Amino acid sequence: MSPWIKSYLLLFLSPLYTVLTSLEYEPKFDRPMVNVTVKEKNTAILPCSVNFLGSHEVVWTDQFSTLLTYQDRRIIDDERLSVERPYTRDWNLHIRDVRYSDQGIYNCQINTTPVKIKTINLVVLVPAKILEHLSSTDTTVREGDTVTLICNVTGTPHPEVTWYRKHGRGEEKQSELCPGNDKVGVNGEVLIIHNVTRYCGGDYECVAFNGVPPAVSKIVEVFVEFAPEIYLPNKKMRQEKGKDTILECTVTAFPHAVTLWQKDGVQITTSTLKYRVEVYDEDANQLTLSLRVFNIEESDFGAYTCVSSNTLGEDQETMYLSEHVRATVTTKKPSTSTQNLYIPATSHQKLIVSRRPPVARPSATLASGQSLEGLPMENTHDRQPTRRPVYEPSYRGRDDTNKRILATKKKENASTRPGSVSFTSQTLASILLAVLLSVML
């Protein structure tokens, strides 16, 4: 190739080579912009990787163009900042114990012409926090007033506040505005309770959370003042003389009331041997007053009044103690008297006894015009005796006497064995004795 051609090529290609060389080795960032999110008090790492840096230099500035670092050296007087280089092309800015005030724009710059800049957007998440000096403390109101509870919070993002109410110990009664161990139903930093009742007293908890753990909470206790209210489990009691008994009344009040027992308008003291008064705490605003009466006498029966009062009012309830008499059960013994079936015969009487043996007849119910066998009765006037009697009456009165004796024997047989006409040994003995007496006469 001729010299003039080489000179021509060098003159033409020299600028092109310079441009290509400058483009190939010009410093550049891996990414032009990055968002970094970090929780408060942690370490924020702002990445900056430069390719083909060459003889150029790297600096870090903040959103106010304040020079923070030069190359790998810290410029400002903040020991939390440093430049870390895990690799030769890395110029990462570390911010330890990051604060919410550190949030903003940071620039990684290369002193080229023009200056090349990589932007880092630092977002600092702040957990929810309750501002105690701007929030409600324990408060006391009267029944029927309006209660306003405030829970002032901060955080990034702004926290959501939820109110809860906790039961008091042993609490059972509730109102619609005071549902108990559940959400009150209002979200926000301010909770308003209108026309507060005694059942609305207790602990109210506000819980603030913005997605950045942990959640924070604050408890505000509400005291509701109200007049005493007395409840008697029993309004009437009975007990025997000589025994002991216990009378009880339950008092609900706030502030705590002065409670006592009265008998016929006179206050009962505990200094006597007749009475003993004891107090039992049932709940924060509830107590039970117990009165024990020893060795009950007639004078102890009557009305007992439980009286309670505080600065807001007074209440009283009366119960009655009466005597209990045990019912006595008496049993009546059956009569053991016996009937004498023996009829003595006089000297002027003789028995007419038939020698025909008695005939046993089956048991039957007698009806009008029927015999024991259920057949029509015969006419005894037309019937002739089969045998003549051994003895005959000495006078007309003997017939009546014999009839009475026979009727007595029939009754004895009927009472001895119902439904049967057989003779008993006692009846036969009586008849034989009567026959012997007749013979002797």
Short mmCIF file of C-alpha atoms in Angstrom, two decimals:
data_model
loop_
_atom_site.label_atom_id
_atom_site.label_comp_id
_atom_site.label_asym_id
_atom_site.label_seq_id
_atom_site.Cartn_x
_atom_site.Cartn_y
_atom_site.Cartn_z
CA MET A 1 0.00 0.00 0.00
CA SER A 2 1.33 3.42 -0.92
CA PRO A 3 2.32 5.81 1.86
CA TRP A 4 -0.15 8.42 0.81
CA ILE A 5 -3.03 5.90 1.18
CA LYS A 6 -1.90 4.99 4.72
CA SER A 7 -1.75 8.63 5.66
CA TYR A 8 -5.20 9.15 4.27
CA LEU A 9 -6.65 6.20 6.28
CA LEU A 10 -5.01 7.36 9.52
CA LEU A 11 -6.36 10.82 9.06
CA PHE A 12 -9.88 9.51 8.41
CA LEU A 13 -10.05 6.69 10.98
CA SER A 14 -8.37 8.44 13.87
CA PRO A 15 -11.45 10.42 15.07
CA LEU A 16 -13.64 7.34 14.67
CA TYR A 17 -11.29 5.30 16.84
CA THR A 18 -11.30 7.98 19.49
CA VAL A 19 -15.11 8.02 19.59
CA LEU A 20 -15.38 4.23 19.76
CA THR A 21 -12.77 4.06 22.48
CA SER A 22 -14.53 6.72 24.55
CA LEU A 23 -17.92 4.96 24.22
CA GLU A 24 -16.52 1.61 25.21
CA TYR A 25 -14.84 2.79 28.40
CA GLU A 26 -17.29 5.53 29.56
CA PRO A 27 -18.40 4.93 33.25
CA LYS A 28 -22.00 3.79 33.63
CA PHE A 29 -24.38 2.57 36.37
CA ASP A 30 -26.01 -0.85 36.45
CA ARG A 31 -29.44 0.72 37.14
CA PRO A 32 -30.44 4.36 36.86
CA MET A 33 -32.91 4.43 39.84
CA VAL A 34 -33.69 2.23 42.84
CA ASN A 35 -36.33 2.34 45.64
CA VAL A 36 -35.18 1.12 49.06
CA THR A 37 -37.64 0.48 51.91
CA VAL A 38 -36.38 -0.17 55.41
CA LYS A 39 -37.84 -0.29 58.90
CA GLU A 40 -36.85 2.34 61.40
CA LYS A 41 -33.77 1.54 63.54
CA ASN A 42 -32.52 -0.99 60.98
CA THR A 43 -29.57 -0.48 58.54
CA ALA A 44 -30.38 1.00 55.14
CA ILE A 45 -28.13 -0.13 52.24
CA LEU A 46 -28.21 2.20 49.21
CA PRO A 47 -26.62 0.31 46.25
CA CYS A 48 -24.37 1.97 43.64
CA SER A 49 -22.37 -0.14 41.15
CA VAL A 50 -20.26 1.59 38.47
CA ASN A 51 -18.78 -0.08 35.37
CA PHE A 52 -15.70 1.31 33.62
CA LEU A 53 -15.07 3.94 36.26
CA GLY A 54 -11.47 4.38 35.19
CA SER A 55 -9.95 7.51 36.65
CA HIS A 56 -13.27 9.07 37.53
CA GLU A 57 -14.50 9.63 41.08
CA VAL A 58 -17.72 8.79 42.98
CA VAL A 59 -19.54 10.93 45.53
CA TRP A 60 -22.83 10.66 47.51
CA THR A 61 -25.20 13.57 48.10
CA ASP A 62 -28.62 13.84 49.74
CA GLN A 63 -31.80 15.51 48.50
CA PHE A 64 -30.47 18.87 49.66
CA SER A 65 -27.24 18.40 47.59
CA THR A 66 -25.21 18.03 50.73
CA LEU A 67 -21.98 16.18 50.10
CA LEU A 68 -21.98 13.04 52.22
CA THR A 69 -18.98 11.03 50.99
CA TYR A 70 -16.07 11.40 48.60
CA GLN A 71 -14.86 8.16 47.11
CA ASP A 72 -14.81 5.81 50.14
CA ARG A 73 -14.44 8.53 52.78
CA ARG A 74 -17.22 10.11 54.90
CA ILE A 75 -17.41 13.90 54.65
CA ILE A 76 -20.16 14.88 57.14
CA ASP A 77 -19.98 14.39 60.89
CA ASP A 78 -22.47 11.50 61.09
CA GLU A 79 -20.92 8.26 62.21
CA ARG A 80 -23.93 6.29 61.07
CA LEU A 81 -22.90 6.75 57.40
CA SER A 82 -20.17 4.84 55.56
CA VAL A 83 -19.26 3.62 52.07
CA GLU A 84 -18.94 -0.14 51.80
CA ARG A 85 -17.27 -1.87 48.81
CA PRO A 86 -17.85 -5.63 48.83
CA TYR A 87 -16.67 -5.61 45.19
CA THR A 88 -14.38 -3.19 43.32
CA ARG A 89 -17.22 -1.74 41.28
CA ASP A 90 -19.50 -1.24 44.36
CA TRP A 91 -19.86 2.09 46.16
CA ASN A 92 -22.74 1.30 48.50
CA LEU A 93 -23.87 3.84 51.11
CA HIS A 94 -24.78 2.33 54.51
CA ILE A 95 -26.98 4.21 57.02
CA ARG A 96 -27.09 2.41 60.37
CA ASP A 97 -29.90 2.91 62.93
CA VAL A 98 -31.93 4.63 60.27
CA ARG A 99 -34.40 7.27 61.35
CA TYR A 100 -37.60 8.56 59.86
CA SER A 101 -35.78 11.85 59.17
CA ASP A 102 -33.35 9.95 56.92
CA GLN A 103 -36.13 9.26 54.45
CA GLY A 104 -35.74 10.95 51.07
CA ILE A 105 -33.68 11.06 47.82
CA TYR A 106 -29.98 10.11 47.70
CA ASN A 107 -27.70 10.55 44.64
CA CYS A 108 -24.67 8.51 43.60
CA GLN A 109 -22.66 10.75 41.18
CA ILE A 110 -19.72 10.27 38.80
CA ASN A 111 -17.67 13.34 37.88
CA THR A 112 -18.01 12.87 34.15
CA THR A 113 -18.93 15.59 31.69
CA PRO A 114 -21.83 15.89 32.06
CA VAL A 115 -22.13 14.41 35.57
CA LYS A 116 -23.83 11.03 35.73
CA ILE A 117 -26.33 10.48 38.59
CA LYS A 118 -28.02 7.37 40.03
CA THR A 119 -31.06 8.21 42.25
CA ILE A 120 -32.00 6.13 45.33
CA ASN A 121 -35.40 6.74 46.98
CA LEU A 122 -35.20 5.77 50.65
CA VAL A 123 -38.50 4.98 52.38
CA VAL A 124 -38.37 4.52 56.17
CA LEU A 125 -41.26 2.59 57.74
CA VAL A 126 -42.10 3.67 61.28
CA PRO A 127 -44.14 1.30 63.51
CA ALA A 128 -47.23 2.68 65.14
CA LYS A 129 -46.68 4.75 68.23
CA ILE A 130 -49.16 6.20 70.72
CA LEU A 131 -48.54 9.75 71.86
CA GLU A 132 -49.18 9.49 75.58
CA HIS A 133 -49.27 13.22 76.24
CA LEU A 134 -51.98 13.68 73.60
CA SER A 135 -54.11 10.67 74.61
CA SER A 136 -56.72 10.11 77.32
CA THR A 137 -55.90 8.86 80.79
CA ASP A 138 -58.15 7.13 83.35
CA THR A 139 -61.35 9.12 83.69
CA THR A 140 -64.33 9.28 86.09
CA VAL A 141 -67.83 10.29 84.97
CA ARG A 142 -71.35 10.14 86.36
CA GLU A 143 -74.05 7.89 85.03
CA GLY A 144 -75.80 9.57 82.10
CA ASP A 145 -72.83 11.70 81.01
CA THR A 146 -70.94 11.55 77.69
CA VAL A 147 -67.44 10.02 77.66
CA THR A 148 -64.79 10.96 75.07
CA LEU A 149 -61.68 8.78 74.81
CA ILE A 150 -58.70 9.82 72.63
CA CYS A 151 -55.87 7.64 71.36
CA ASN A 152 -53.46 9.85 69.37
CA VAL A 153 -51.03 7.80 67.22
CA THR A 154 -48.26 8.30 64.69
CA GLY A 155 -46.45 6.04 62.24
CA THR A 156 -45.58 5.50 58.60
CA PRO A 157 -47.89 4.60 57.02
CA HIS A 158 -50.48 6.12 59.35
CA PRO A 159 -51.81 3.44 61.74
CA GLU A 160 -55.39 2.27 62.00
CA VAL A 161 -56.86 2.44 65.53
CA THR A 162 -59.41 -0.11 66.81
CA TRP A 163 -61.17 0.13 70.19
CA TYR A 164 -61.90 -2.86 72.43
CA ARG A 165 -63.64 -3.13 75.78
CA LYS A 166 -62.71 -5.68 78.41
CA HIS A 167 -65.08 -7.18 80.96
CA GLY A 168 -64.76 -6.38 84.61
CA ARG A 169 -64.32 -9.37 86.92
CA GLY A 170 -67.65 -11.15 87.39
CA GLU A 171 -69.54 -8.68 85.19
CA GLU A 172 -72.65 -10.09 83.57
CA LYS A 173 -74.97 -7.21 82.74
CA GLN A 174 -74.22 -5.32 79.53
CA SER A 175 -75.75 -2.63 77.36
CA GLU A 176 -75.76 -2.30 73.60
CA LEU A 177 -73.11 0.42 73.76
CA CYS A 178 -70.91 -1.73 75.99
CA PRO A 179 -70.71 -5.15 74.32
CA GLY A 180 -67.82 -6.59 76.33
CA ASN A 181 -64.79 -8.56 75.14
CA ASP A 182 -65.18 -7.60 71.49
CA LYS A 183 -64.77 -4.68 69.17
CA VAL A 184 -66.67 -1.64 70.32
CA GLY A 185 -67.58 -1.07 66.69
CA VAL A 186 -65.75 2.22 66.15
CA ASN A 187 -62.39 2.62 64.37
CA GLY A 188 -60.56 5.86 64.84
CA GLU A 189 -58.51 7.81 67.30
CA VAL A 190 -61.58 9.16 69.14
CA LEU A 191 -64.25 7.04 70.88
CA ILE A 192 -67.42 8.75 72.14
CA ILE A 193 -69.92 6.99 74.44
CA HIS A 194 -73.21 8.82 74.91
CA ASN A 195 -75.43 8.42 78.00
CA VAL A 196 -72.95 6.19 79.78
CA THR A 197 -74.36 3.63 82.24
CA ARG A 198 -72.84 1.80 85.19
CA TYR A 199 -72.39 -1.23 82.94
CA CYS A 200 -70.08 0.78 80.65
CA GLY A 201 -67.41 1.17 83.28
CA GLY A 202 -64.18 -0.77 82.91
CA ASP A 203 -61.07 -0.97 80.73
CA TYR A 204 -61.08 0.36 77.16
CA GLU A 205 -58.13 -0.56 74.95
CA CYS A 206 -57.06 1.19 71.75
CA VAL A 207 -54.89 -0.89 69.40
CA ALA A 208 -52.83 0.85 66.67
CA PHE A 209 -51.24 -1.01 63.76
CA ASN A 210 -49.94 0.05 60.33
CA GLY A 211 -48.59 -3.21 58.99
CA VAL A 212 -45.15 -2.68 60.52
CA PRO A 213 -44.84 -4.90 63.58
CA PRO A 214 -45.29 -4.65 66.44
CA ALA A 215 -48.77 -3.29 67.13
CA VAL A 216 -49.09 -0.98 70.12
CA SER A 217 -51.97 -0.52 72.55
CA LYS A 218 -53.09 1.64 75.45
CA ILE A 219 -55.68 0.94 78.17
CA VAL A 220 -57.91 3.68 79.53
CA GLU A 221 -60.06 2.83 82.55
CA VAL A 222 -63.47 4.47 82.86
CA PHE A 223 -65.11 4.81 86.28
CA VAL A 224 -68.86 5.45 86.29
CA GLU A 225 -70.34 6.86 89.50
CA PHE A 226 -73.87 5.80 90.42
CA ALA A 227 -76.12 5.54 93.46
CA PRO A 228 -76.31 2.27 95.45
CA GLU A 229 -78.53 -0.56 94.32
CA ILE A 230 -79.43 -3.37 96.77
CA TYR A 231 -80.44 -6.91 95.83
CA LEU A 232 -81.81 -9.44 98.35
CA PRO A 233 -81.49 -13.14 97.43
CA ASN A 234 -84.33 -13.93 99.87
CA LYS A 235 -86.94 -11.54 101.22
CA LYS A 236 -88.48 -14.06 103.61
CA MET A 237 -86.71 -16.55 105.83
CA ARG A 238 -87.84 -18.98 108.54
CA GLN A 239 -85.80 -20.58 111.30
CA GLU A 240 -86.40 -22.48 114.52
CA LYS A 241 -85.76 -21.03 117.93
CA GLY A 242 -82.38 -21.79 119.42
CA LYS A 243 -80.63 -22.10 116.06
CA ASP A 244 -78.50 -19.69 113.98
CA THR A 245 -79.30 -18.10 110.62
CA ILE A 246 -77.56 -15.90 108.04
CA LEU A 247 -79.13 -12.93 106.23
CA GLU A 248 -77.44 -11.54 103.09
CA CYS A 249 -77.79 -8.48 100.86
CA THR A 250 -75.77 -7.59 97.73
CA VAL A 251 -74.87 -3.92 97.15
CA THR A 252 -73.68 -2.41 93.84
CA ALA A 253 -72.38 1.16 93.99
CA PHE A 254 -69.56 3.53 93.00
CA PRO A 255 -68.00 5.12 94.86
CA HIS A 256 -68.21 2.50 97.59
CA ALA A 257 -71.20 3.00 99.82
CA VAL A 258 -71.68 2.82 103.58
CA THR A 259 -73.76 -0.31 104.15
CA LEU A 260 -75.33 -1.55 107.40
CA TRP A 261 -78.12 -3.70 108.85
CA GLN A 262 -81.02 -2.41 110.93
CA LYS A 263 -83.48 -4.25 113.18
CA ASP A 264 -86.69 -2.32 113.83
CA GLY A 265 -84.92 0.91 112.81
CA VAL A 266 -81.96 0.38 115.12
CA GLN A 267 -78.49 -0.17 113.64
CA ILE A 268 -76.98 -3.58 114.34
CA THR A 269 -73.41 -3.46 115.58
CA THR A 270 -70.90 -6.25 115.57
CA SER A 271 -69.80 -5.72 119.17
CA THR A 272 -72.55 -7.92 120.64
CA LEU A 273 -72.64 -11.68 121.02
CA LYS A 274 -76.01 -11.82 119.28
CA TYR A 275 -74.91 -10.61 115.82
CA ARG A 276 -71.88 -10.80 113.53
CA VAL A 277 -71.56 -8.74 110.31
CA GLU A 278 -69.16 -9.80 107.52
CA VAL A 279 -68.34 -8.17 104.15
CA TYR A 280 -67.36 -10.10 100.98
CA ASP A 281 -66.04 -8.44 97.79
CA GLU A 282 -67.86 -9.80 94.74
CA ASP A 283 -66.66 -7.36 92.06
CA ALA A 284 -64.99 -3.98 91.67
CA ASN A 285 -68.30 -2.23 92.44
CA GLN A 286 -70.17 -5.04 94.21
CA LEU A 287 -70.07 -6.47 97.72
CA THR A 288 -72.16 -8.78 99.90
CA LEU A 289 -73.07 -7.84 103.48
CA SER A 290 -73.75 -10.89 105.65
CA LEU A 291 -75.57 -10.82 109.02
CA ARG A 292 -75.34 -13.90 111.26
CA VAL A 293 -77.90 -14.14 114.10
CA PHE A 294 -76.96 -16.50 116.93
CA ASN A 295 -79.34 -18.49 119.18
CA ILE A 296 -82.59 -17.14 117.76
CA GLU A 297 -85.18 -16.05 120.30
CA GLU A 298 -88.71 -14.73 120.03
CA SER A 299 -87.44 -11.15 120.01
CA ASP A 300 -85.21 -11.87 117.00
CA PHE A 301 -88.14 -12.44 114.66
CA GLY A 302 -89.24 -9.47 112.58
CA ALA A 303 -88.01 -7.11 109.84
CA TYR A 304 -84.32 -6.64 109.00
CA THR A 305 -83.36 -3.74 106.70
CA CYS A 306 -80.18 -3.48 104.59
CA VAL A 307 -79.29 0.20 104.09
CA SER A 308 -76.61 1.57 101.70
CA SER A 309 -75.72 5.17 100.82
CA ASN A 310 -73.01 7.21 99.06
CA THR A 311 -72.66 10.78 97.77
CA LEU A 312 -75.09 10.12 94.91
CA GLY A 313 -78.00 8.54 96.77
CA GLU A 314 -79.34 5.84 99.07
CA ASP A 315 -81.16 2.52 98.75
CA GLN A 316 -82.64 0.05 101.26
CA GLU A 317 -84.40 -3.31 101.16
CA THR A 318 -86.21 -5.22 103.95
CA MET A 319 -86.40 -8.95 104.60
CA TYR A 320 -88.48 -10.76 107.22
CA LEU A 321 -87.39 -13.48 109.63
CA SER A 322 -90.15 -15.65 111.10
CA GLU A 323 -90.33 -18.78 113.22
CA HIS A 324 -90.26 -22.20 111.65
CA VAL A 325 -92.30 -24.83 113.53
CA ARG A 326 -91.76 -28.47 112.71
CA ALA A 327 -94.92 -30.42 111.97
CA THR A 328 -95.50 -33.44 114.34
CA VAL A 329 -96.89 -36.65 112.83
CA THR A 330 -99.20 -38.78 115.12
CA THR A 331 -100.27 -42.38 114.34
CA LYS A 332 -103.59 -43.81 115.68
CA LYS A 333 -103.39 -47.38 116.96
CA PRO A 334 -106.15 -49.78 115.84
CA SER A 335 -108.78 -50.68 118.46
CA THR A 336 -108.18 -54.01 120.22
CA SER A 337 -111.54 -54.26 122.09
CA THR A 338 -113.32 -57.59 121.85
CA GLN A 339 -117.02 -58.35 121.92
CA ASN A 340 -118.35 -60.87 124.45
CA LEU A 341 -120.41 -63.39 122.55
CA TYR A 342 -121.41 -65.36 125.68
CA ILE A 343 -125.07 -64.93 126.76
CA PRO A 344 -125.79 -66.48 130.15
CA ALA A 345 -129.08 -68.29 130.53
CA THR A 346 -131.42 -67.65 133.39
CA SER A 347 -133.14 -70.20 135.53
CA HIS A 348 -136.32 -69.59 133.61
CA GLN A 349 -134.80 -70.07 130.16
CA LYS A 350 -133.86 -73.12 128.22
CA LEU A 351 -132.14 -73.35 124.82
CA ILE A 352 -133.68 -75.25 121.98
CA VAL A 353 -130.80 -76.55 119.90
CA SER A 354 -131.24 -78.67 116.85
CA ARG A 355 -128.97 -81.70 116.66
CA ARG A 356 -128.69 -81.36 112.90
CA PRO A 357 -125.08 -80.51 112.06
CA PRO A 358 -124.47 -77.17 110.34
CA VAL A 359 -124.20 -77.24 106.58
CA ALA A 360 -121.32 -75.31 104.99
CA ARG A 361 -122.57 -73.12 102.15
CA PRO A 362 -120.50 -71.38 99.51
CA SER A 363 -119.80 -67.68 99.80
CA ALA A 364 -122.33 -65.59 97.96
CA THR A 365 -123.80 -62.16 97.92
CA LEU A 366 -127.30 -62.07 99.34
CA ALA A 367 -129.94 -60.34 97.34
CA SER A 368 -133.57 -59.74 98.14
CA GLY A 369 -135.50 -63.01 98.09
CA GLN A 370 -132.34 -65.25 97.71
CA SER A 371 -130.66 -67.75 99.99
CA LEU A 372 -126.92 -68.10 100.46
CA GLU A 373 -126.78 -70.42 97.46
CA GLY A 374 -128.44 -67.76 95.32
CA LEU A 375 -131.79 -69.71 95.23
CA PRO A 376 -135.21 -68.38 96.25
CA MET A 377 -135.73 -68.68 99.98
CA GLU A 378 -138.23 -71.21 101.26
CA ASN A 379 -141.24 -70.48 103.40
CA THR A 380 -140.16 -71.67 106.83
CA HIS A 381 -143.72 -71.71 108.15
CA ASP A 382 -144.76 -74.54 105.78
CA ARG A 383 -141.62 -76.60 106.35
CA GLN A 384 -141.89 -79.46 108.89
CA PRO A 385 -138.86 -80.23 111.05
CA THR A 386 -137.17 -83.54 110.36
CA ARG A 387 -136.64 -84.28 114.01
CA ARG A 388 -138.27 -83.12 117.12
CA PRO A 389 -136.27 -80.94 119.45
CA VAL A 390 -134.83 -82.59 122.54
CA TYR A 391 -135.96 -79.78 124.83
CA GLU A 392 -138.93 -77.55 124.58
CA PRO A 393 -139.41 -74.15 126.09
CA SER A 394 -140.98 -73.99 129.50
CA TYR A 395 -142.85 -70.82 128.62
CA ARG A 396 -143.45 -68.48 125.75
CA GLY A 397 -140.43 -66.20 126.41
CA ARG A 398 -138.00 -68.96 125.54
CA ASP A 399 -138.69 -68.56 121.80
CA ASP A 400 -137.50 -64.96 121.82
CA THR A 401 -134.41 -65.89 123.79
CA ASN A 402 -133.53 -68.71 121.40
CA LYS A 403 -133.95 -66.40 118.40
CA ARG A 404 -131.53 -63.85 119.88
CA ILE A 405 -128.96 -66.56 120.58
CA LEU A 406 -129.20 -67.95 117.06
CA ALA A 407 -128.87 -64.43 115.60
CA THR A 408 -125.78 -63.88 117.73
CA LYS A 409 -124.24 -67.11 116.47
CA LYS A 410 -124.91 -66.17 112.87
CA LYS A 411 -123.23 -62.77 113.35
CA GLU A 412 -120.26 -64.45 114.97
CA ASN A 413 -119.87 -66.86 112.09
CA ALA A 414 -120.17 -64.02 109.55
CA SER A 415 -117.61 -61.80 111.33
CA THR A 416 -115.16 -64.66 111.76
CA ARG A 417 -115.12 -65.66 108.11
CA PRO A 418 -116.90 -63.43 105.63
CA GLY A 419 -118.96 -65.26 103.07
CA SER A 420 -118.93 -68.54 105.05
CA VAL A 421 -121.56 -70.11 107.43
CA SER A 422 -119.19 -72.55 109.18
CA PHE A 423 -118.89 -72.49 113.03
CA THR A 424 -115.69 -71.64 114.90
CA SER A 425 -114.41 -73.40 117.98
CA GLN A 426 -115.30 -70.41 120.15
CA THR A 427 -118.89 -70.47 118.91
CA LEU A 428 -119.25 -74.23 119.57
CA ALA A 429 -117.86 -73.79 123.06
CA SER A 430 -120.42 -71.08 123.78
CA ILE A 431 -123.26 -73.28 122.50
CA LEU A 432 -122.16 -76.31 124.56
CA LEU A 433 -121.88 -74.18 127.67
CA ALA A 434 -125.38 -72.79 127.06
CA VAL A 435 -126.75 -76.38 126.60
CA LEU A 436 -125.15 -77.55 129.83
CA LEU A 437 -126.63 -74.67 131.74
CA SER A 438 -130.09 -75.45 130.28
CA VAL A 439 -129.80 -79.10 131.29
CA MET A 440 -128.76 -78.16 134.78
CA LEU A 441 -131.74 -75.91 135.09
#
